[in-house]
Coordinates of C-alpha atoms and ligand atoms in Angstrom, one line a residue:
X307 CA -105.8 -7.8 -16.5
X308 CA -106.7 -10.0 -19.0
X309 CA -109.7 -11.9 -19.0
X310 CA -110.1 -15.5 -18.5
X311 CA -110.7 -15.9 -22.0
X312 CA -107.5 -14.2 -23.1
X313 CA -105.2 -15.9 -20.3
X314 CA -104.0 -19.4 -21.1
X315 CA -103.4 -22.3 -18.4
X316 CA -99.8 -23.8 -19.2
X317 CA -99.5 -27.2 -18.1
X318 CA -97.3 -30.2 -18.9
X319 CA -100.5 -32.6 -18.9
X320 CA -104.0 -32.1 -19.0
X321 CA -106.3 -35.2 -18.2
X322 CA -109.9 -35.6 -18.6
X323 CA -112.6 -36.7 -16.8
X324 CA -112.0 -38.0 -12.9
X325 CA -113.4 -41.2 -12.7
X326 CA -111.1 -44.2 -12.1
X327 CA -108.8 -43.8 -15.2
X328 CA -108.4 -40.0 -14.2
X329 CA -108.0 -39.8 -10.7
X330 CA -105.3 -42.7 -10.9
X331 CA -103.7 -40.9 -13.7
X332 CA -103.6 -37.6 -12.0
X333 CA -101.5 -39.9 -8.5
X334 CA -99.1 -41.4 -11.4
X335 CA -98.5 -37.8 -13.0
X336 CA -98.0 -36.2 -10.4
X337 CA -95.5 -38.4 -8.4
X338 CA -93.7 -37.4 -11.6
X339 CA -93.3 -34.5 -11.1
X340 CA -95.2 -33.0 -14.2
X341 CA -97.5 -30.1 -13.5
X342 CA -101.0 -31.4 -14.4
X343 CA -104.2 -31.4 -13.9
X344 CA -108.2 -32.7 -14.7
X345 CA -111.4 -31.3 -16.2
X346 CA -114.2 -33.1 -15.0
X347 CA -118.0 -31.7 -16.1
X348 CA -119.7 -33.2 -13.3
X349 CA -119.4 -31.8 -9.8
X350 CA -117.6 -34.2 -8.0
X351 CA -115.3 -37.4 -8.6
X352 CA -116.2 -40.6 -9.4
X353 CA -117.3 -40.6 -13.5
X354 CA -120.3 -43.7 -14.5
X355 CA -120.6 -43.8 -10.7
X356 CA -121.2 -40.2 -10.4
X357 CA -124.2 -40.0 -13.0
X358 CA -125.6 -43.8 -12.8
X359 CA -127.8 -43.1 -9.6
X360 CA -130.6 -44.9 -10.9
X361 CA -132.4 -47.2 -8.4
X362 CA -131.1 -50.5 -8.1
X363 CA -127.3 -49.4 -9.4
X364 CA -124.7 -51.6 -8.7
X365 CA -121.9 -53.1 -10.1
X366 CA -121.1 -56.2 -11.8
X367 CA -117.4 -57.1 -10.7
X368 CA -116.8 -58.6 -7.5
X369 CA -116.2 -55.2 -5.3
X370 CA -113.2 -56.8 -3.9
X371 CA -112.0 -56.7 -7.9
X372 CA -113.4 -53.3 -8.3
X373 CA -111.1 -51.8 -7.3
X374 CA -107.1 -50.3 -7.7
X375 CA -104.4 -52.7 -7.0
X376 CA -101.6 -49.9 -7.0
X377 CA -101.7 -49.6 -3.6
X378 CA -101.5 -52.2 -1.2
X379 CA -102.5 -49.7 1.9
X380 CA -105.4 -48.1 0.2
X381 CA -106.5 -51.8 -0.6
X382 CA -106.3 -52.6 3.5
X383 CA -107.8 -49.0 4.0
X384 CA -111.0 -49.7 2.5
X385 CA -113.5 -52.4 3.8
X386 CA -116.0 -53.6 0.5
X387 CA -119.5 -54.6 1.9
X388 CA -121.2 -56.8 -0.1
X389 CA -120.0 -59.1 -3.0
X390 CA -121.4 -56.8 -5.7
X391 CA -121.1 -53.2 -5.0
X392 CA -124.0 -50.4 -4.7
X393 CA -123.4 -47.0 -6.6
X394 CA -123.5 -44.7 -3.5
X395 CA -120.3 -47.1 -2.0
X396 CA -118.5 -47.4 -5.0
X397 CA -118.7 -43.4 -5.0
X398 CA -117.7 -43.5 -1.6
X399 CA -114.9 -45.3 -2.3
X400 CA -113.5 -42.7 -5.2
X401 CA -114.0 -40.1 -2.6
X402 CA -111.7 -42.1 0.0
X403 CA -109.5 -42.4 -2.7
X404 CA -109.7 -38.5 -4.1
X405 CA -108.8 -37.5 -0.1
X406 CA -106.4 -40.0 0.7
X407 CA -104.2 -39.0 -2.0
X408 CA -104.7 -35.5 -2.1
X409 CA -106.0 -35.3 -5.7
X410 CA -108.7 -32.6 -5.5
X411 CA -106.5 -29.3 -5.9
X412 CA -105.9 -30.9 -9.7
X413 CA -109.0 -30.9 -10.1
X414 CA -111.3 -28.3 -11.4
X415 CA -114.7 -29.8 -11.8
X416 CA -117.7 -28.0 -13.3
X417 CA -115.7 -27.8 -17.5
X418 CA -116.6 -29.4 -20.0
X419 CA -113.6 -29.7 -22.6
X420 CA -114.7 -28.9 -26.0
X421 CA -111.7 -28.9 -27.9
X422 CA -108.2 -30.0 -27.9
X423 CA -106.0 -29.2 -31.3
X424 CA -102.1 -30.0 -31.8
X425 CA -99.9 -27.8 -32.5
X426 CA -96.9 -29.2 -34.6
X427 CA -95.3 -26.1 -34.2
X428 CA -95.1 -25.7 -30.6
X429 CA -95.4 -29.8 -30.6
X430 CA -98.1 -28.7 -27.6
X431 CA -101.9 -29.2 -27.3
X432 CA -104.0 -26.0 -27.0
X433 CA -107.4 -27.0 -25.3
X434 CA -110.4 -24.9 -24.2
X435 CA -113.1 -25.4 -22.3
X436 CA -117.3 -24.7 -22.8
X437 CA -116.7 -21.6 -20.7
X438 CA -114.2 -20.5 -22.9
X439 CA -110.9 -21.3 -20.8
X440 CA -107.7 -21.8 -22.6
X441 CA -105.2 -24.6 -21.9
X442 CA -101.4 -25.2 -23.1
X443 CA -100.5 -28.4 -22.0
X444 CA -97.5 -31.1 -23.8
X445 CA -99.6 -34.7 -23.2
X446 CA -103.3 -34.9 -23.6
X447 CA -105.2 -38.2 -22.1
X448 CA -108.4 -38.8 -22.1
X449 CA -110.1 -40.9 -19.4
X450 CA -113.5 -40.3 -20.3
X451 CA -115.0 -44.3 -20.2
X452 CA -116.0 -46.1 -22.9
X453 CA -119.9 -45.4 -22.1
X454 CA -120.4 -42.3 -20.7
X455 CA -122.8 -40.7 -23.6
X456 CA -125.7 -41.4 -23.1
X457 CA -127.6 -42.5 -25.8
X458 CA -131.7 -40.8 -25.3
X459 CA -133.7 -41.9 -29.0
X460 CA -135.5 -39.1 -30.5
X461 CA -138.9 -40.2 -30.3
X462 CA -141.5 -37.9 -31.9
X463 CA -143.0 -35.5 -29.2
X464 CA -140.6 -35.8 -25.8
X465 CA -140.8 -32.2 -25.1
X466 CA -144.7 -32.6 -24.9
X467 CA -144.5 -35.4 -22.3
X468 CA -146.4 -33.9 -18.6
X469 CA -144.8 -35.8 -16.4
X470 CA -140.5 -36.2 -15.3
X471 CA -138.5 -38.3 -17.3
X472 CA -135.2 -39.7 -17.2
X473 CA -132.0 -41.3 -18.3
X474 CA -130.4 -43.8 -16.0
X475 CA -127.3 -42.5 -16.6
X476 CA -128.1 -38.7 -15.9
X477 CA -130.1 -39.2 -12.8
X478 CA -130.9 -36.7 -10.4
X479 CA -128.9 -36.2 -6.6
X480 CA -132.2 -36.3 -5.3
X481 CA -134.7 -39.0 -4.7
X482 CA -137.3 -39.9 -7.7
X483 CA -140.8 -41.0 -5.5
X484 CA -142.4 -43.4 -7.6
X485 CA -145.3 -43.6 -5.3
X486 CA -148.1 -43.8 -7.1
X487 CA -146.4 -43.1 -9.8
X488 CA -148.1 -44.7 -13.6
X489 CA -143.9 -45.4 -14.7
X490 CA -142.7 -46.5 -17.4
X491 CA -139.2 -47.8 -18.7
X492 CA -137.6 -48.0 -22.0
X493 CA -135.2 -50.3 -22.5
X494 CA -134.5 -53.9 -20.8
X495 CA -130.0 -53.8 -20.7
X496 CA -127.4 -53.5 -17.4
X497 CA -129.6 -50.9 -16.1
X498 CA -132.9 -51.3 -17.0
X499 CA -132.6 -55.2 -15.4
X500 CA -131.2 -53.1 -12.5
X501 CA -133.3 -51.1 -12.0
X502 CA -137.0 -53.0 -13.3
X503 CA -137.4 -54.6 -9.7
X504 CA -136.7 -51.5 -7.7
X505 CA -139.5 -48.9 -9.6
X506 CA -141.4 -51.9 -9.2
X507 CA -141.6 -52.2 -5.5
X508 CA -142.7 -48.2 -5.3
X509 CA -144.6 -47.6 -8.0
X510 CA -148.6 -47.9 -8.9
X511 CA -148.0 -49.9 -11.8
X512 CA -144.3 -50.1 -13.9
X513 CA -145.2 -50.8 -17.5
X514 CA -141.5 -52.0 -19.4
X515 CA -140.8 -51.1 -23.2
X516 CA -139.0 -54.0 -24.4
X517 CA -137.3 -53.6 -27.1
X518 CA -135.0 -57.0 -27.5
X519 CA -135.0 -59.3 -24.8
X520 CA -132.2 -60.4 -22.9
X521 CA -130.1 -63.2 -20.6
X522 CA -129.7 -62.8 -17.1
X523 CA -128.7 -64.8 -14.7
X524 CA -128.7 -63.6 -10.5
X525 CA -126.0 -62.7 -9.4
X526 CA -126.4 -63.9 -5.9
X527 CA -125.4 -60.9 -3.7
X528 CA -124.7 -61.1 -0.5
X529 CA -123.1 -59.1 2.7
X530 CA -119.3 -60.5 2.8
X531 CA -118.8 -62.0 6.4
X532 CA -115.9 -60.5 8.1
X533 CA -113.7 -63.6 7.8
X534 CA -114.1 -63.1 3.7
X535 CA -112.6 -59.4 4.3
X536 CA -109.9 -60.7 6.2
X537 CA -109.1 -63.5 4.2
X538 CA -109.6 -60.9 0.5
X539 CA -106.8 -58.1 2.2
X540 CA -104.5 -60.8 3.6
X541 CA -104.3 -62.5 0.0
X542 CA -104.1 -58.9 -1.5
X543 CA -100.6 -59.6 -3.3
X544 CA -101.6 -62.3 -4.6
X545 CA -104.8 -61.5 -5.9
X546 CA -103.5 -58.1 -7.8
X547 CA -101.2 -60.8 -9.6
X548 CA -103.8 -62.9 -10.6
X549 CA -106.1 -60.5 -12.2
X550 CA -103.4 -58.0 -13.6
X551 CA -102.4 -61.6 -15.6
X552 CA -106.6 -62.5 -16.0
X553 CA -108.7 -63.4 -19.0
X554 CA -110.7 -60.3 -17.7
X555 CA -109.3 -58.6 -14.6
X556 CA -111.3 -61.4 -12.8
X557 CA -109.6 -64.7 -11.0
X558 CA -111.9 -66.3 -13.6
X559 CA -111.0 -68.3 -17.3
X560 CA -112.6 -70.3 -19.4
X561 CA -113.7 -74.0 -18.7
X562 CA -111.1 -76.3 -20.0
X563 CA -113.9 -78.4 -21.8
X564 CA -115.7 -77.8 -25.2
X565 CA -120.3 -77.7 -23.9
X566 CA -120.0 -80.8 -27.0
X567 CA -117.9 -83.0 -24.5
X568 CA -120.4 -83.1 -22.2
X569 CA -122.5 -86.0 -22.1
X570 CA -126.3 -83.9 -21.7
X571 CA -126.4 -85.0 -18.2
X572 CA -123.2 -84.0 -16.8
X573 CA -123.2 -80.9 -19.0
X574 CA -127.1 -80.0 -16.9
X575 CA -125.0 -80.3 -13.7
X576 CA -122.6 -78.4 -14.7
X577 CA -124.7 -75.5 -15.9
X578 CA -127.3 -75.9 -13.1
X579 CA -124.0 -75.3 -10.9
X580 CA -122.7 -72.3 -12.6
X581 CA -126.3 -71.1 -12.4
X582 CA -126.5 -71.4 -8.4
X583 CA -122.6 -69.1 -8.1
X584 CA -124.3 -66.8 -10.1
X585 CA -123.2 -64.0 -11.7
X586 CA -121.0 -64.8 -14.5
X587 CA -120.7 -68.1 -13.7
X588 CA -122.5 -69.7 -16.8
X589 CA -120.4 -68.0 -19.2
X590 CA -117.1 -69.3 -18.5
X591 CA -118.1 -72.9 -17.2
X592 CA -116.7 -73.9 -20.4
X593 CA -114.0 -72.9 -23.2
X594 CA -116.2 -72.2 -26.5
X595 CA -119.1 -70.4 -25.5
X596 CA -118.3 -67.1 -27.3
X597 CA -116.4 -69.4 -29.8
X598 CA -119.2 -71.9 -30.7
X599 CA -122.5 -71.2 -32.1
X600 CA -123.6 -74.9 -31.0
X601 CA -121.6 -74.8 -27.5
X602 CA -123.2 -71.2 -27.0
X603 CA -126.6 -72.6 -28.1
X604 CA -126.7 -74.7 -25.2
X605 CA -126.1 -72.7 -22.8
X606 CA -128.4 -70.3 -24.5
X607 CA -131.4 -72.8 -23.9
X608 CA -130.2 -73.6 -20.5
X609 CA -131.1 -69.5 -19.3
X610 CA -134.1 -70.1 -21.4
X611 CA -135.7 -72.8 -19.6
X612 CA -134.8 -71.3 -16.5
X613 CA -137.0 -67.9 -17.7
X614 CA -139.7 -70.4 -18.9
X615 CA -139.6 -71.6 -14.7
X616 CA -139.6 -68.5 -13.4
X617 CA -141.9 -66.2 -15.0
X618 CA -145.7 -67.1 -13.9
X619 CA -147.4 -66.2 -17.2
X620 CA -146.3 -68.4 -20.6
X621 CA -147.2 -65.1 -23.0
X622 CA -145.1 -62.5 -20.8
X623 CA -141.9 -65.6 -20.7
X624 CA -142.2 -66.2 -24.3
X625 CA -142.0 -62.3 -25.2
X626 CA -138.8 -62.5 -22.4
X627 CA -137.2 -64.8 -24.3
X628 CA -134.0 -63.8 -25.6
X629 CA -132.7 -65.9 -28.9
X630 CA -129.5 -63.9 -29.7
X631 CA -125.9 -66.1 -28.9
X632 CA -125.5 -65.7 -25.0
X633 CA -122.5 -63.4 -24.2
X634 CA -122.3 -61.4 -27.0
X635 CA -124.5 -58.5 -25.1
X636 CA -122.1 -57.4 -22.0
X637 CA -123.6 -60.6 -19.7
X638 CA -126.6 -59.4 -17.1
X639 CA -126.5 -60.5 -13.8
X640 CA -129.8 -59.3 -11.6
X641 CA -131.4 -59.3 -8.5
X642 CA -134.8 -61.1 -9.0
X643 CA -135.4 -59.8 -12.4
X644 CA -137.7 -62.4 -13.9
X645 CA -139.0 -62.7 -10.7
X646 CA -140.5 -59.1 -11.1
X647 CA -143.2 -59.4 -14.1
X648 CA -145.0 -62.1 -11.9
X649 CA -145.6 -58.9 -9.3
X650 CA -149.5 -57.6 -10.5
X651 CA -148.3 -54.1 -10.6
X652 CA -145.8 -54.6 -13.6
X653 CA -146.7 -55.7 -18.0
X654 CA -144.4 -56.0 -20.5
X655 CA -144.9 -54.1 -23.8
X656 CA -142.8 -55.6 -27.0
X657 CA -142.0 -52.8 -28.6
X658 CA -140.2 -54.5 -31.8
X659 CA -143.6 -56.1 -32.4
X660 CA -145.6 -52.3 -32.3
X661 CA -142.9 -49.8 -32.3
X662 CA -143.1 -46.8 -30.6
X663 CA -144.7 -44.4 -32.7
X664 CA -144.0 -41.1 -30.4
X665 CA -144.2 -39.8 -27.0
X666 CA -147.2 -37.4 -26.2
X667 CA -148.7 -35.4 -23.5
X668 CA -149.3 -38.4 -21.4
X669 CA -147.6 -41.2 -22.4
X670 CA -146.2 -43.0 -24.9
X671 CA -147.7 -44.1 -27.8
X672 CA -147.0 -47.4 -29.4
X673 CA -148.2 -49.4 -32.5
X674 CA -150.7 -50.9 -30.2
X675 CA -152.4 -47.9 -28.3
X676 CA -151.3 -45.5 -25.8
X677 CA -149.9 -46.2 -22.7
X678 CA -150.7 -43.3 -20.1
X679 CA -147.8 -42.6 -17.7
X680 CA -146.3 -40.2 -14.8
X681 CA -142.7 -40.8 -14.8
X682 CA -140.7 -42.0 -18.5
X683 CA -137.5 -43.9 -17.7
X684 CA -134.7 -44.3 -20.8
X685 CA -132.6 -47.1 -19.3
X686 CA -131.9 -46.3 -23.5
X687 CA -128.4 -47.0 -22.9
X688 CA -124.5 -45.0 -24.6
X689 CA -123.2 -44.5 -28.0
X690 CA -120.1 -46.4 -26.7
X691 CA -116.7 -46.6 -26.7
X692 CA -116.6 -43.6 -29.7
X693 CA -118.8 -41.3 -28.3
X694 CA -117.4 -39.0 -25.9
X695 CA -114.3 -38.8 -27.7
X696 CA -116.5 -37.5 -31.3
X697 CA -118.4 -35.0 -28.7
X698 CA -114.5 -33.2 -28.4
X699 CA -113.3 -32.1 -31.7
X700 CA -110.3 -33.3 -31.2
X701 CA -107.9 -31.7 -34.1
X702 CA -104.7 -33.5 -34.8
X703 CA -101.8 -32.9 -37.5
X704 CA -102.6 -31.1 -40.4
X705 CA -105.4 -29.9 -38.8
X706 CA -107.1 -33.5 -39.3
X707 CA -110.0 -34.2 -37.0
X708 CA -110.2 -37.7 -35.2
X709 CA -114.5 -38.0 -36.1
X710 CA -112.7 -37.8 -39.9
X711 CA -110.0 -40.1 -39.6
X712 CA -111.9 -42.7 -37.9
X713 CA -114.7 -41.6 -40.6
X714 CA -117.3 -41.0 -37.7
X715 CA -116.9 -44.8 -36.8
X716 CA -116.6 -46.4 -40.3
X717 CA -112.5 -46.7 -39.8
X718 CA -111.2 -46.7 -36.5
X719 CA -107.7 -47.2 -36.7
X720 CA -105.7 -47.6 -33.4
X721 CA -102.7 -48.6 -31.7
X722 CA -102.9 -50.6 -28.9
X723 CA -106.0 -48.8 -28.2
X724 CA -104.3 -46.3 -26.6
X725 CA -103.1 -44.0 -29.6
X726 CA -103.5 -43.0 -33.3
X727 CA -101.6 -42.4 -35.9
X728 CA -101.5 -37.6 -36.2
X729 CA -102.0 -37.3 -33.0
X730 CA -98.8 -37.2 -31.3
X731 CA -98.5 -37.4 -27.5
X732 CA -102.3 -38.1 -27.2
X733 CA -103.5 -41.3 -25.2
X734 CA -106.6 -42.9 -24.5
X735 CA -107.5 -45.1 -21.0
X736 CA -109.7 -47.4 -22.5
X737 CA -109.6 -46.2 -26.3
X738 CA -111.1 -48.5 -29.0
X739 CA -109.6 -51.2 -29.7
X740 CA -108.3 -52.2 -26.2
X741 CA -109.8 -54.9 -24.2
X742 CA -111.3 -52.3 -21.8
X743 CA -115.2 -53.6 -21.8
X744 CA -114.9 -56.7 -21.9
X745 CA -114.2 -57.2 -18.7
X746 CA -113.1 -56.3 -14.8
X747 CA -112.4 -51.7 -15.4
X748 CA -110.7 -50.9 -13.0
X749 CA -107.9 -53.6 -13.4
X750 CA -107.8 -52.3 -17.3
X751 CA -107.4 -48.9 -16.3
X752 CA -104.5 -49.2 -14.5
X753 CA -102.3 -50.8 -16.5
X754 CA -103.2 -48.2 -19.0
X755 CA -102.3 -45.1 -16.5
X756 CA -99.1 -47.2 -15.5
X757 CA -98.5 -48.4 -19.6
X758 CA -98.6 -44.4 -20.3
X759 CA -97.0 -42.7 -17.1
X760 CA -94.0 -45.2 -17.7
X761 CA -93.7 -43.8 -21.2
X762 CA -93.8 -40.2 -20.3
X763 CA -91.1 -40.5 -17.8
X764 CA -88.9 -42.4 -20.1
X765 CA -89.6 -39.4 -22.7
X766 CA -88.8 -37.2 -20.5
X767 CA -85.8 -38.6 -19.9
X768 CA -84.6 -39.1 -23.2
X769 CA -85.5 -36.0 -24.7
X770 CA -87.7 -37.3 -26.2
X771 CA -90.4 -34.4 -27.9
X772 CA -92.7 -36.0 -29.2
X773 CA -94.2 -40.0 -29.7
X774 CA -96.7 -41.0 -32.2
X775 CA -98.2 -44.2 -33.3
X776 CA -96.5 -45.0 -36.5
X777 CA -99.0 -45.8 -39.1
X778 CA -98.4 -49.5 -40.4
X779 CA -98.1 -50.6 -36.6
X780 CA -101.4 -49.0 -36.0
X781 CA -103.0 -50.5 -39.6
X782 CA -101.6 -54.2 -38.2
X783 CA -102.9 -53.7 -34.9
X784 CA -106.7 -52.9 -36.3
X785 CA -106.2 -55.8 -38.6
X786 CA -105.1 -58.1 -35.2
X787 CA -108.1 -56.8 -33.5
X788 CA -110.4 -57.4 -35.9
X789 CA -109.2 -61.0 -37.4
X790 CA -109.4 -61.7 -33.1
X791 CA -113.5 -61.1 -33.6
X792 CA -114.0 -62.0 -35.8
X793 CA -113.2 -65.7 -34.8
X794 CA -115.8 -65.0 -32.1
X795 CA -119.8 -64.7 -31.9
X796 CA -119.4 -61.0 -30.8
X797 CA -119.8 -59.5 -34.3
X798 CA -123.3 -61.9 -35.3
X799 CA -125.3 -59.7 -32.3
X800 CA -126.4 -55.9 -31.9
X801 CA -125.0 -54.2 -29.5
X802 CA -123.4 -51.2 -28.0
X803 CA -120.3 -53.1 -28.4
X804 CA -120.8 -53.0 -32.1
X805 CA -122.5 -49.1 -32.3
X806 CA -125.6 -51.2 -33.6
X807 CA -127.3 -49.5 -31.0
X808 CA -127.0 -46.2 -32.4
X809 CA -129.1 -44.7 -35.0
X810 CA -127.4 -43.8 -38.1
X811 CA -124.0 -45.4 -36.3
X812 CA -121.5 -47.7 -38.5
X813 CA -121.8 -51.5 -37.7
X814 CA -118.3 -52.6 -36.5
X815 CA -116.3 -54.1 -33.1
X816 CA -113.8 -51.8 -32.0
X817 CA -112.5 -54.0 -28.7
X818 CA -109.3 -56.4 -28.5
X819 CA -110.6 -59.8 -27.9
X820 CA -107.5 -61.6 -27.1
X821 CA -107.9 -60.8 -23.0
X822 CA -106.7 -58.5 -20.7
X823 CA -103.6 -60.7 -19.9
X824 CA -102.0 -61.4 -23.4
X825 CA -102.6 -57.7 -24.0
X826 CA -101.1 -56.1 -21.0
X827 CA -97.5 -58.6 -22.5
X828 CA -98.1 -56.9 -25.3
X829 CA -97.4 -53.9 -24.5
X830 CA -95.3 -54.4 -22.2
X831 CA -93.4 -56.0 -25.2
X832 CA -93.3 -52.9 -27.1
X833 CA -92.0 -50.7 -24.6
X834 CA -89.4 -52.9 -24.0
X835 CA -87.9 -52.9 -27.4
X836 CA -87.8 -49.0 -27.2
X837 CA -91.7 -48.6 -28.2
X838 CA -91.5 -50.2 -30.6
X839 CA -94.0 -49.0 -33.7
X840 CA -94.1 -45.1 -32.4
X841 CA -91.9 -42.5 -33.7
X842 CA -90.0 -41.2 -31.3
X843 CA -89.0 -37.6 -32.3
Ligands
N01_2042 O1 -127.6 -50.0 -21.9 P1 -127.9 -51.4 -23.1 P2 -127.5 -50.1 -20.3 N1 -135.8 -48.3 -28.4 O2 -127.3 -50.8 -24.3 C1 -133.0 -50.6 -25.6 C2 -122.5 -51.2 -18.1 N2 -123.8 -51.3 -17.4 O3 -127.7 -48.8 -19.6 O4 -131.3 -54.2 -27.0 C3 -136.8 -49.1 -27.6 O5 -126.8 -51.9 -22.3 C4 -132.6 -51.4 -25.8 O6 -132.5 -52.7 -26.9 P3 -131.4 -53.4 -27.6 C5 -122.8 -52.3 -19.0 O7 -121.2 -52.4 -19.9 C6 -122.8 -51.7 -15.9 O8 -128.5 -50.9 -19.8 O9 -130.8 -52.6 -28.5 N3 -135.0 -49.3 -26.8 C7 -131.3 -52.0 -24.5 O10 -132.6 -52.9 -24.3 C8 -123.6 -51.8 -20.1 O11 -123.8 -53.2 -21.1 C9 -123.9 -51.7 -15.1 O12 -133.1 -53.8 -28.9 C10 -134.2 -49.0 -27.0 C11 -131.7 -50.5 -23.5 O13 -132.7 -49.7 -24.5 C12 -123.7 -50.8 -20.3 O14 -123.7 -50.1 -19.3 C13 -124.9 -51.5 -15.0 C14 -133.9 -48.2 -28.0 C15 -130.1 -49.8 -23.9 O15 -129.2 -51.0 -23.2 C16 -124.9 -50.6 -20.8 O16 -125.7 -51.0 -20.2 C17 -125.2 -50.6 -15.8 C18 -135.2 -47.9 -28.9 N4 -135.3 -46.9 -29.9 C19 -124.6 -50.2 -17.3 N5 -132.8 -47.9 -27.8 C20 -123.3 -53.2 -13.7 O17 -122.0 -53.2 -13.6 C21 -132.1 -48.5 -27.0 N6 -132.9 -49.5 -26.6 C22 -124.3 -53.6 -13.4

């Protein structure tokens, strides 16, 4: 009998990841009659929602839009409890989807794909798992998320720490009990801002190690009323069309006016109203918050004034005051974030002024001194956009490795953010240079999945063996993405969008900023024209 290592599993399509992307991709390809298998490193479905179990983890898109819209029946069967869904509820939802569509038999859990290599002789992808299992498939599809590779900064001495430490994106399944503990948290992005108020309520003392102060706006979460639930379900068809044609997968668009066209009084009224509604309303209140420095400064200054009003200690308030362009890092929404600094058991350490020098057996030493801790929480984010793609050894035609083709991130080139020249029959769901992370992910994921499955259907119906992006189409798309990004303020701020959060990573902005609606139109046009910009053989 052949050993596991000698056997080759032969499939039509391999999908990596069992989050929002992989589950729907599997559903569509199976419906189309393809022998498909999803490989997932985790022990269950959920993707980021499987791993991100940290206290306070919740989504920042409204729940009635942060779900699949491909099935009206599914939409109507599931009921969200509050405006911003908590991680356990989203994970229950994805398990519900997996059960409803009987997806699990075609998902192989606890299996990490380490290598995927294109064979030009057979026109097939040869894949290898961490434990040596070999797979052969015609189509290779990544559904690995844009922010799923944890960034744990290489602080000297971490291994010497005598307490416990966790990264928010790899949280244990069991509850971590902070009662009576001195806790330190590094990082104040979306994860840190959500975890800090919750940990502060439980810990004996919480020390926040902050490198960059952040803008954050109250989420104003609340439980949905029965009436709201009924209304959402009744408007399914309308909602589906609106979010799919929208700028960011949500029923919002930028205001029609410039901030600069309003009088200071009118402006104050508009901004106060947006602040009261909460969430990301401020970002969309005017048309030019993200494109005009002066307009942005007015909105940024408004949020800074709110921080000053909220935080009682003036020195702490000052330390918490950001000075980048609001919205150019992923906008954060919170529940009692700034209020938490008024608690007597919370203190703030500015590690830009006095950087972390090392982790000691007893805690964290900055340039200012040592902080004794029982637990350290790393809310230090992710190697975004390319981290998970580069973790795998993806080898295309002529033995070219994806990481080398993209010069380790310095020269990312894709066509539509879904494919890249030299890697035939490979598709990336929400890859670099797609609009993905600038909006409500499930909506952009659905569009990618549908485009990819329609494309594969087309290839099969027309007896086409391979599809590959043409070099000129790829160059034009990448140039278009860069030119659009340069019309905004995004590129002026260090963030995980630009890769500046990762030591030695080359700075860029591999995201299409033109909005979901226009992007969807472009993809549809390419398909209607017989996959214009691709070589079909
Ligand atoms: O990560 P981040 P995140 N020394 O990169 C700091 C999504 N998400 O996990 O800003 C000291 O935003 C870093 O400092 P700086 C969402 O898209 C969504 O919070 O680089 N500090 C920053 O403060 C989000 O944007 C939800 O100077 C260091 C923090 O760590 C994305 O995931 C919830 C450091 C990292 O912030 C990532 O969010 C959670 C160092 N060496 C996440 N290295 C919701 O839906 C990094 N930092 C609500």
